[in-house]
Amino acid sequence: MEPIIIFKALSNESRLQILQWLKEPDRHFVPHEGIDMRKTGVCVNQITQRLKMTQSTASQYLSILLRAGLIQAERIGKYTYYKRDERAIGEIAELLKREI
């Protein structure tokens, strides 16, 4: 866990919004092809539509969050689904309490 990479990932309003949406996906997205969003995650297409951005921009934001360890990705067929990594987010909260 590299704090500077995490803080850079969190320094963008849209990336923060993605994390907030993924916290409660049922409130912010319609299930994609019968997928359990709490278990599997949210499809990149759903996030793209919600952000009202191009898929390449949304994918770039998701890639930054993934490299920071804030989300997890799972490929199912031709779709990639993203969900929060709650363990990592908890570790970041502990890091903030300890260090800052």
Short mmCIF file of N, CA, C and O in Angstrom, two decimals:
data_model
loop_
_atom_site.label_atom_id
_atom_site.label_comp_id
_atom_site.label_asym_id
_atom_site.label_seq_id
_atom_site.Cartn_x
_atom_site.Cartn_y
_atom_site.Cartn_z
N MET A 1 0.85 -1.17 0.00
CA MET A 1 0.00 0.00 0.00
C MET A 1 0.90 1.24 0.00
O MET A 1 1.65 1.46 0.92
N GLU A 2 0.79 2.02 -1.07
CA GLU A 2 1.58 3.23 -1.20
C GLU A 2 0.67 4.45 -1.04
O GLU A 2 -0.13 4.75 -1.92
N PRO A 3 0.78 5.15 0.10
CA PRO A 3 -0.13 6.26 0.37
C PRO A 3 -0.20 7.31 -0.73
O PRO A 3 -1.28 7.79 -1.06
N ILE A 4 0.92 7.66 -1.35
CA ILE A 4 0.90 8.72 -2.36
C ILE A 4 0.06 8.31 -3.57
O ILE A 4 -0.68 9.11 -4.13
N ILE A 5 0.13 7.02 -3.96
CA ILE A 5 -0.67 6.53 -5.09
C ILE A 5 -2.15 6.56 -4.72
O ILE A 5 -3.01 6.94 -5.53
N ILE A 6 -2.45 6.19 -3.49
CA ILE A 6 -3.84 6.21 -3.01
C ILE A 6 -4.38 7.63 -3.00
O ILE A 6 -5.47 7.90 -3.50
N PHE A 7 -3.61 8.56 -2.45
CA PHE A 7 -4.08 9.95 -2.36
C PHE A 7 -4.23 10.58 -3.74
O PHE A 7 -5.16 11.34 -3.97
N LYS A 8 -3.35 10.22 -4.67
CA LYS A 8 -3.50 10.71 -6.05
C LYS A 8 -4.79 10.17 -6.67
O LYS A 8 -5.50 10.90 -7.35
N ALA A 9 -5.07 8.89 -6.41
CA ALA A 9 -6.29 8.30 -6.95
C ALA A 9 -7.53 8.97 -6.39
O ALA A 9 -8.54 9.14 -7.08
N LEU A 10 -7.46 9.38 -5.13
CA LEU A 10 -8.61 10.01 -4.46
C LEU A 10 -8.72 11.51 -4.74
O LEU A 10 -9.68 12.14 -4.32
N SER A 11 -7.76 12.06 -5.48
CA SER A 11 -7.73 13.51 -5.69
C SER A 11 -8.59 13.97 -6.87
O SER A 11 -8.51 15.11 -7.29
N ASN A 12 -9.42 13.09 -7.39
CA ASN A 12 -10.27 13.42 -8.52
C ASN A 12 -11.74 13.19 -8.13
O ASN A 12 -12.09 12.13 -7.63
N GLU A 13 -12.56 14.18 -8.39
CA GLU A 13 -13.97 14.11 -7.97
C GLU A 13 -14.71 12.93 -8.59
O GLU A 13 -15.50 12.25 -7.91
N SER A 14 -14.45 12.64 -9.85
CA SER A 14 -15.14 11.52 -10.51
C SER A 14 -14.71 10.18 -9.93
O SER A 14 -15.53 9.28 -9.77
N ARG A 15 -13.43 10.03 -9.60
CA ARG A 15 -12.98 8.78 -9.00
C ARG A 15 -13.57 8.60 -7.61
O ARG A 15 -13.96 7.49 -7.23
N LEU A 16 -13.66 9.68 -6.86
CA LEU A 16 -14.33 9.61 -5.55
C LEU A 16 -15.80 9.21 -5.72
O LEU A 16 -16.33 8.42 -4.95
N GLN A 17 -16.43 9.78 -6.75
CA GLN A 17 -17.84 9.46 -7.01
C GLN A 17 -18.00 7.98 -7.32
O GLN A 17 -18.93 7.34 -6.83
N ILE A 18 -17.10 7.43 -8.12
CA ILE A 18 -17.16 6.00 -8.44
C ILE A 18 -17.11 5.17 -7.16
O ILE A 18 -17.91 4.25 -6.97
N LEU A 19 -16.18 5.51 -6.26
CA LEU A 19 -16.07 4.77 -4.99
C LEU A 19 -17.35 4.89 -4.16
O LEU A 19 -17.79 3.92 -3.54
N GLN A 20 -17.95 6.06 -4.17
CA GLN A 20 -19.20 6.24 -3.42
C GLN A 20 -20.32 5.41 -4.04
O GLN A 20 -21.08 4.78 -3.32
N TRP A 21 -20.43 5.41 -5.35
CA TRP A 21 -21.45 4.62 -6.01
C TRP A 21 -21.25 3.13 -5.74
O TRP A 21 -22.21 2.40 -5.52
N LEU A 22 -20.00 2.68 -5.78
CA LEU A 22 -19.72 1.25 -5.59
C LEU A 22 -19.95 0.81 -4.15
O LEU A 22 -20.09 -0.39 -3.89
N LYS A 23 -20.02 1.76 -3.23
CA LYS A 23 -20.30 1.42 -1.84
C LYS A 23 -21.72 0.85 -1.72
O LYS A 23 -21.97 -0.09 -0.96
N GLU A 24 -22.64 1.42 -2.47
CA GLU A 24 -24.04 0.97 -2.48
C GLU A 24 -24.51 0.85 -3.93
O GLU A 24 -25.31 1.66 -4.40
N PRO A 25 -24.02 -0.15 -4.66
CA PRO A 25 -24.34 -0.23 -6.09
C PRO A 25 -25.83 -0.36 -6.39
O PRO A 25 -26.30 0.14 -7.41
N ASP A 26 -26.58 -1.01 -5.49
CA ASP A 26 -28.02 -1.20 -5.72
C ASP A 26 -28.78 0.13 -5.75
O ASP A 26 -29.84 0.22 -6.37
N ARG A 27 -28.26 1.14 -5.09
CA ARG A 27 -28.90 2.46 -5.08
C ARG A 27 -28.59 3.28 -6.33
O ARG A 27 -29.33 4.19 -6.67
N HIS A 28 -27.49 2.94 -7.02
CA HIS A 28 -27.01 3.81 -8.10
C HIS A 28 -27.03 3.18 -9.48
O HIS A 28 -26.87 3.89 -10.47
N PHE A 29 -27.20 1.85 -9.55
CA PHE A 29 -27.16 1.17 -10.84
C PHE A 29 -28.27 0.14 -10.94
O PHE A 29 -28.72 -0.40 -9.94
N VAL A 30 -28.65 -0.16 -12.17
CA VAL A 30 -29.59 -1.24 -12.47
C VAL A 30 -28.73 -2.48 -12.75
O VAL A 30 -27.74 -2.39 -13.47
N PRO A 31 -29.09 -3.64 -12.19
CA PRO A 31 -28.28 -4.84 -12.42
C PRO A 31 -28.07 -5.13 -13.90
O PRO A 31 -28.97 -4.95 -14.72
N HIS A 32 -26.86 -5.56 -14.23
CA HIS A 32 -26.48 -5.86 -15.61
C HIS A 32 -26.53 -7.36 -15.83
O HIS A 32 -25.83 -8.11 -15.15
N GLU A 33 -27.40 -7.79 -16.73
CA GLU A 33 -27.52 -9.21 -17.10
C GLU A 33 -27.67 -10.14 -15.90
O GLU A 33 -27.06 -11.21 -15.83
N GLY A 34 -28.46 -9.70 -14.92
CA GLY A 34 -28.76 -10.55 -13.77
C GLY A 34 -27.61 -10.73 -12.78
O GLY A 34 -27.66 -11.60 -11.93
N ILE A 35 -26.58 -9.91 -12.88
CA ILE A 35 -25.41 -10.00 -12.00
C ILE A 35 -25.75 -9.43 -10.63
O ILE A 35 -26.38 -8.37 -10.53
N ASP A 36 -25.33 -10.11 -9.57
CA ASP A 36 -25.47 -9.60 -8.21
C ASP A 36 -24.37 -8.56 -8.01
O ASP A 36 -23.20 -8.89 -7.84
N MET A 37 -24.75 -7.29 -8.03
CA MET A 37 -23.77 -6.20 -7.99
C MET A 37 -23.00 -6.14 -6.68
O MET A 37 -21.85 -5.74 -6.65
N ARG A 38 -23.62 -6.53 -5.58
CA ARG A 38 -22.91 -6.51 -4.30
C ARG A 38 -21.80 -7.57 -4.27
O ARG A 38 -20.75 -7.35 -3.69
N LYS A 39 -22.05 -8.69 -4.92
CA LYS A 39 -21.07 -9.78 -4.93
C LYS A 39 -20.04 -9.62 -6.04
O LYS A 39 -18.84 -9.77 -5.81
N THR A 40 -20.49 -9.31 -7.24
CA THR A 40 -19.63 -9.31 -8.42
C THR A 40 -19.13 -7.92 -8.78
O THR A 40 -17.99 -7.76 -9.21
N GLY A 41 -19.97 -6.91 -8.63
CA GLY A 41 -19.57 -5.55 -8.97
C GLY A 41 -20.45 -4.96 -10.06
O GLY A 41 -21.49 -5.51 -10.41
N VAL A 42 -19.97 -3.86 -10.59
CA VAL A 42 -20.71 -3.08 -11.58
C VAL A 42 -19.91 -3.07 -12.88
O VAL A 42 -18.69 -2.89 -12.87
N CYS A 43 -20.60 -3.24 -13.98
CA CYS A 43 -19.98 -3.27 -15.30
C CYS A 43 -19.43 -1.89 -15.68
O CYS A 43 -20.03 -0.86 -15.36
N VAL A 44 -18.32 -1.89 -16.37
CA VAL A 44 -17.70 -0.62 -16.80
C VAL A 44 -18.68 0.22 -17.63
O VAL A 44 -18.69 1.45 -17.53
N ASN A 45 -19.53 -0.43 -18.42
CA ASN A 45 -20.51 0.32 -19.22
C ASN A 45 -21.49 1.08 -18.34
O ASN A 45 -21.88 2.20 -18.68
N GLN A 46 -21.89 0.48 -17.23
CA GLN A 46 -22.81 1.15 -16.31
C GLN A 46 -22.14 2.38 -15.70
O GLN A 46 -22.77 3.43 -15.54
N ILE A 47 -20.89 2.24 -15.33
CA ILE A 47 -20.15 3.36 -14.73
C ILE A 47 -19.96 4.46 -15.75
O ILE A 47 -20.14 5.64 -15.45
N THR A 48 -19.64 4.09 -16.99
CA THR A 48 -19.46 5.06 -18.07
C THR A 48 -20.73 5.88 -18.27
O THR A 48 -20.68 7.11 -18.36
N GLN A 49 -21.87 5.21 -18.32
CA GLN A 49 -23.14 5.91 -18.51
C GLN A 49 -23.44 6.84 -17.35
O GLN A 49 -23.90 7.96 -17.54
N ARG A 50 -23.17 6.39 -16.15
CA ARG A 50 -23.45 7.19 -14.95
C ARG A 50 -22.56 8.42 -14.89
O ARG A 50 -22.99 9.50 -14.48
N LEU A 51 -21.29 8.28 -15.31
CA LEU A 51 -20.35 9.40 -15.30
C LEU A 51 -20.64 10.41 -16.42
O LEU A 51 -20.19 11.55 -16.36
N LYS A 52 -21.34 9.92 -17.47
CA LYS A 52 -21.58 10.73 -18.67
C LYS A 52 -20.25 11.15 -19.29
O LYS A 52 -20.03 12.31 -19.64
N MET A 53 -19.37 10.15 -19.40
CA MET A 53 -18.04 10.34 -20.00
C MET A 53 -17.82 9.25 -21.03
O MET A 53 -18.59 8.31 -21.11
N THR A 54 -16.72 9.36 -21.77
CA THR A 54 -16.39 8.31 -22.72
C THR A 54 -15.93 7.07 -21.96
O THR A 54 -15.48 7.16 -20.81
N GLN A 55 -16.03 5.92 -22.61
CA GLN A 55 -15.60 4.68 -21.98
C GLN A 55 -14.10 4.71 -21.71
O GLN A 55 -13.64 4.18 -20.70
N SER A 56 -13.33 5.34 -22.59
CA SER A 56 -11.87 5.37 -22.37
C SER A 56 -11.53 6.18 -21.11
O SER A 56 -10.64 5.78 -20.35
N THR A 57 -12.24 7.27 -20.86
CA THR A 57 -11.99 8.07 -19.65
C THR A 57 -12.41 7.28 -18.42
O THR A 57 -11.66 7.21 -17.43
N ALA A 58 -13.58 6.67 -18.45
CA ALA A 58 -14.04 5.87 -17.32
C ALA A 58 -13.09 4.71 -17.05
O ALA A 58 -12.73 4.44 -15.90
N SER A 59 -12.63 4.06 -18.10
CA SER A 59 -11.69 2.94 -17.93
C SER A 59 -10.37 3.42 -17.34
O SER A 59 -9.77 2.72 -16.52
N GLN A 60 -9.93 4.59 -17.74
CA GLN A 60 -8.70 5.16 -17.18
C GLN A 60 -8.88 5.43 -15.68
O GLN A 60 -8.00 5.09 -14.88
N TYR A 61 -10.01 6.00 -15.30
CA TYR A 61 -10.28 6.26 -13.88
C TYR A 61 -10.32 4.96 -13.08
O TYR A 61 -9.77 4.87 -11.99
N LEU A 62 -10.97 3.94 -13.64
CA LEU A 62 -11.05 2.65 -12.97
C LEU A 62 -9.66 2.01 -12.85
O LEU A 62 -9.34 1.41 -11.82
N SER A 63 -8.85 2.17 -13.86
CA SER A 63 -7.49 1.64 -13.82
C SER A 63 -6.66 2.31 -12.72
O SER A 63 -5.90 1.63 -12.00
N ILE A 64 -6.82 3.59 -12.53
CA ILE A 64 -6.12 4.32 -11.46
C ILE A 64 -6.58 3.82 -10.10
O ILE A 64 -5.76 3.58 -9.20
N LEU A 65 -7.88 3.64 -9.92
CA LEU A 65 -8.40 3.12 -8.65
C LEU A 65 -7.94 1.69 -8.41
O LEU A 65 -7.64 1.32 -7.27
N LEU A 66 -7.84 0.91 -9.47
CA LEU A 66 -7.37 -0.48 -9.37
C LEU A 66 -5.90 -0.53 -8.96
O LEU A 66 -5.53 -1.28 -8.05
N ARG A 67 -5.06 0.29 -9.60
CA ARG A 67 -3.64 0.34 -9.25
C ARG A 67 -3.42 0.79 -7.81
O ARG A 67 -2.48 0.35 -7.15
N ALA A 68 -4.29 1.66 -7.33
CA ALA A 68 -4.19 2.14 -5.95
C ALA A 68 -4.68 1.09 -4.95
O ALA A 68 -4.50 1.25 -3.75
N GLY A 69 -5.33 0.04 -5.46
CA GLY A 69 -5.82 -1.02 -4.58
C GLY A 69 -7.16 -0.72 -3.94
O GLY A 69 -7.56 -1.39 -2.99
N LEU A 70 -7.88 0.26 -4.46
CA LEU A 70 -9.16 0.67 -3.88
C LEU A 70 -10.34 -0.14 -4.40
O LEU A 70 -11.39 -0.19 -3.77
N ILE A 71 -10.17 -0.75 -5.59
CA ILE A 71 -11.23 -1.56 -6.18
C ILE A 71 -10.64 -2.86 -6.69
O ILE A 71 -9.42 -3.00 -6.81
N GLN A 72 -11.54 -3.80 -6.99
CA GLN A 72 -11.18 -5.09 -7.56
C GLN A 72 -11.92 -5.24 -8.87
O GLN A 72 -13.03 -4.69 -9.03
N ALA A 73 -11.33 -5.97 -9.81
CA ALA A 73 -11.96 -6.21 -11.10
C ALA A 73 -12.15 -7.70 -11.32
O ALA A 73 -11.32 -8.51 -10.89
N GLU A 74 -13.25 -8.05 -11.98
CA GLU A 74 -13.51 -9.43 -12.34
C GLU A 74 -14.05 -9.47 -13.75
O GLU A 74 -15.03 -8.79 -14.07
N ARG A 75 -13.42 -10.26 -14.59
CA ARG A 75 -13.86 -10.42 -15.97
C ARG A 75 -14.83 -11.59 -16.05
O ARG A 75 -14.52 -12.70 -15.61
N ILE A 76 -16.02 -11.33 -16.60
CA ILE A 76 -17.02 -12.37 -16.83
C ILE A 76 -17.47 -12.23 -18.28
O ILE A 76 -18.12 -11.24 -18.64
N GLY A 77 -17.10 -13.20 -19.10
CA GLY A 77 -17.41 -13.11 -20.53
C GLY A 77 -16.70 -11.92 -21.14
O GLY A 77 -15.50 -11.73 -20.95
N LYS A 78 -17.46 -11.09 -21.84
CA LYS A 78 -16.85 -9.93 -22.48
C LYS A 78 -16.90 -8.67 -21.61
O LYS A 78 -16.47 -7.61 -22.03
N TYR A 79 -17.40 -8.78 -20.38
CA TYR A 79 -17.53 -7.62 -19.50
C TYR A 79 -16.59 -7.69 -18.31
O TYR A 79 -16.27 -8.77 -17.82
N THR A 80 -16.15 -6.53 -17.86
CA THR A 80 -15.37 -6.43 -16.64
C THR A 80 -16.21 -5.72 -15.60
O THR A 80 -16.81 -4.67 -15.88
N TYR A 81 -16.26 -6.31 -14.41
CA TYR A 81 -17.05 -5.76 -13.31
C TYR A 81 -16.11 -5.27 -12.20
O TYR A 81 -15.09 -5.89 -11.93
N TYR A 82 -16.50 -4.17 -11.59
CA TYR A 82 -15.67 -3.54 -10.56
C TYR A 82 -16.45 -3.42 -9.26
O TYR A 82 -17.65 -3.13 -9.27
N LYS A 83 -15.74 -3.65 -8.16
CA LYS A 83 -16.32 -3.44 -6.84
C LYS A 83 -15.24 -2.90 -5.92
O LYS A 83 -14.04 -3.03 -6.20
N ARG A 84 -15.67 -2.30 -4.82
CA ARG A 84 -14.73 -1.75 -3.84
C ARG A 84 -13.97 -2.87 -3.14
O ARG A 84 -14.52 -3.95 -2.92
N ASP A 85 -12.73 -2.59 -2.78
CA ASP A 85 -11.96 -3.51 -1.94
C ASP A 85 -12.09 -2.98 -0.52
O ASP A 85 -11.32 -2.13 -0.09
N GLU A 86 -13.07 -3.47 0.19
CA GLU A 86 -13.39 -2.96 1.53
C GLU A 86 -12.25 -3.18 2.52
O GLU A 86 -12.01 -2.36 3.40
N ARG A 87 -11.52 -4.29 2.37
CA ARG A 87 -10.39 -4.54 3.25
C ARG A 87 -9.32 -3.46 3.08
O ARG A 87 -8.84 -2.88 4.04
N ALA A 88 -9.00 -3.14 1.84
CA ALA A 88 -7.99 -2.12 1.55
C ALA A 88 -8.46 -0.74 2.03
O ALA A 88 -7.67 0.03 2.59
N ILE A 89 -9.73 -0.44 1.84
CA ILE A 89 -10.26 0.85 2.28
C ILE A 89 -10.19 0.96 3.80
O ILE A 89 -9.85 2.01 4.35
N GLY A 90 -10.45 -0.14 4.49
CA GLY A 90 -10.32 -0.17 5.95
C GLY A 90 -8.88 0.06 6.38
O GLY A 90 -8.61 0.77 7.36
N GLU A 91 -7.93 -0.54 5.64
CA GLU A 91 -6.51 -0.35 5.95
C GLU A 91 -6.10 1.11 5.76
O GLU A 91 -5.30 1.64 6.52
N ILE A 92 -6.65 1.74 4.75
CA ILE A 92 -6.34 3.16 4.49
C ILE A 92 -6.88 4.01 5.64
O ILE A 92 -6.21 4.94 6.10
N ALA A 93 -8.08 3.70 6.11
CA ALA A 93 -8.65 4.43 7.24
C ALA A 93 -7.75 4.29 8.47
O ALA A 93 -7.50 5.28 9.18
N GLU A 94 -7.24 3.08 8.71
CA GLU A 94 -6.34 2.86 9.84
C GLU A 94 -5.03 3.61 9.66
O GLU A 94 -4.49 4.18 10.61
N LEU A 95 -4.52 3.62 8.44
CA LEU A 95 -3.29 4.36 8.14
C LEU A 95 -3.47 5.84 8.46
O LEU A 95 -2.61 6.46 9.08
N LEU A 96 -4.59 6.39 8.06
CA LEU A 96 -4.88 7.81 8.33
C LEU A 96 -4.94 8.07 9.83
O LEU A 96 -4.40 9.07 10.32
N LYS A 97 -5.57 7.18 10.56
CA LYS A 97 -5.67 7.36 12.03
C LYS A 97 -4.29 7.31 12.68
O LYS A 97 -4.02 8.07 13.60
N ARG A 98 -3.46 6.40 12.20
CA ARG A 98 -2.13 6.22 12.80
C ARG A 98 -1.16 7.33 12.42
O ARG A 98 -0.41 7.82 13.24
N GLU A 99 -1.14 7.69 11.15
CA GLU A 99 -0.08 8.53 10.61
C GLU A 99 -0.40 10.02 10.53
O GLU A 99 0.50 10.85 10.55
N ILE A 100 -1.66 10.34 10.40
CA ILE A 100 -2.01 11.76 10.16
C ILE A 100 -2.82 12.29 11.33
O ILE A 100 -3.72 11.71 11.79
#
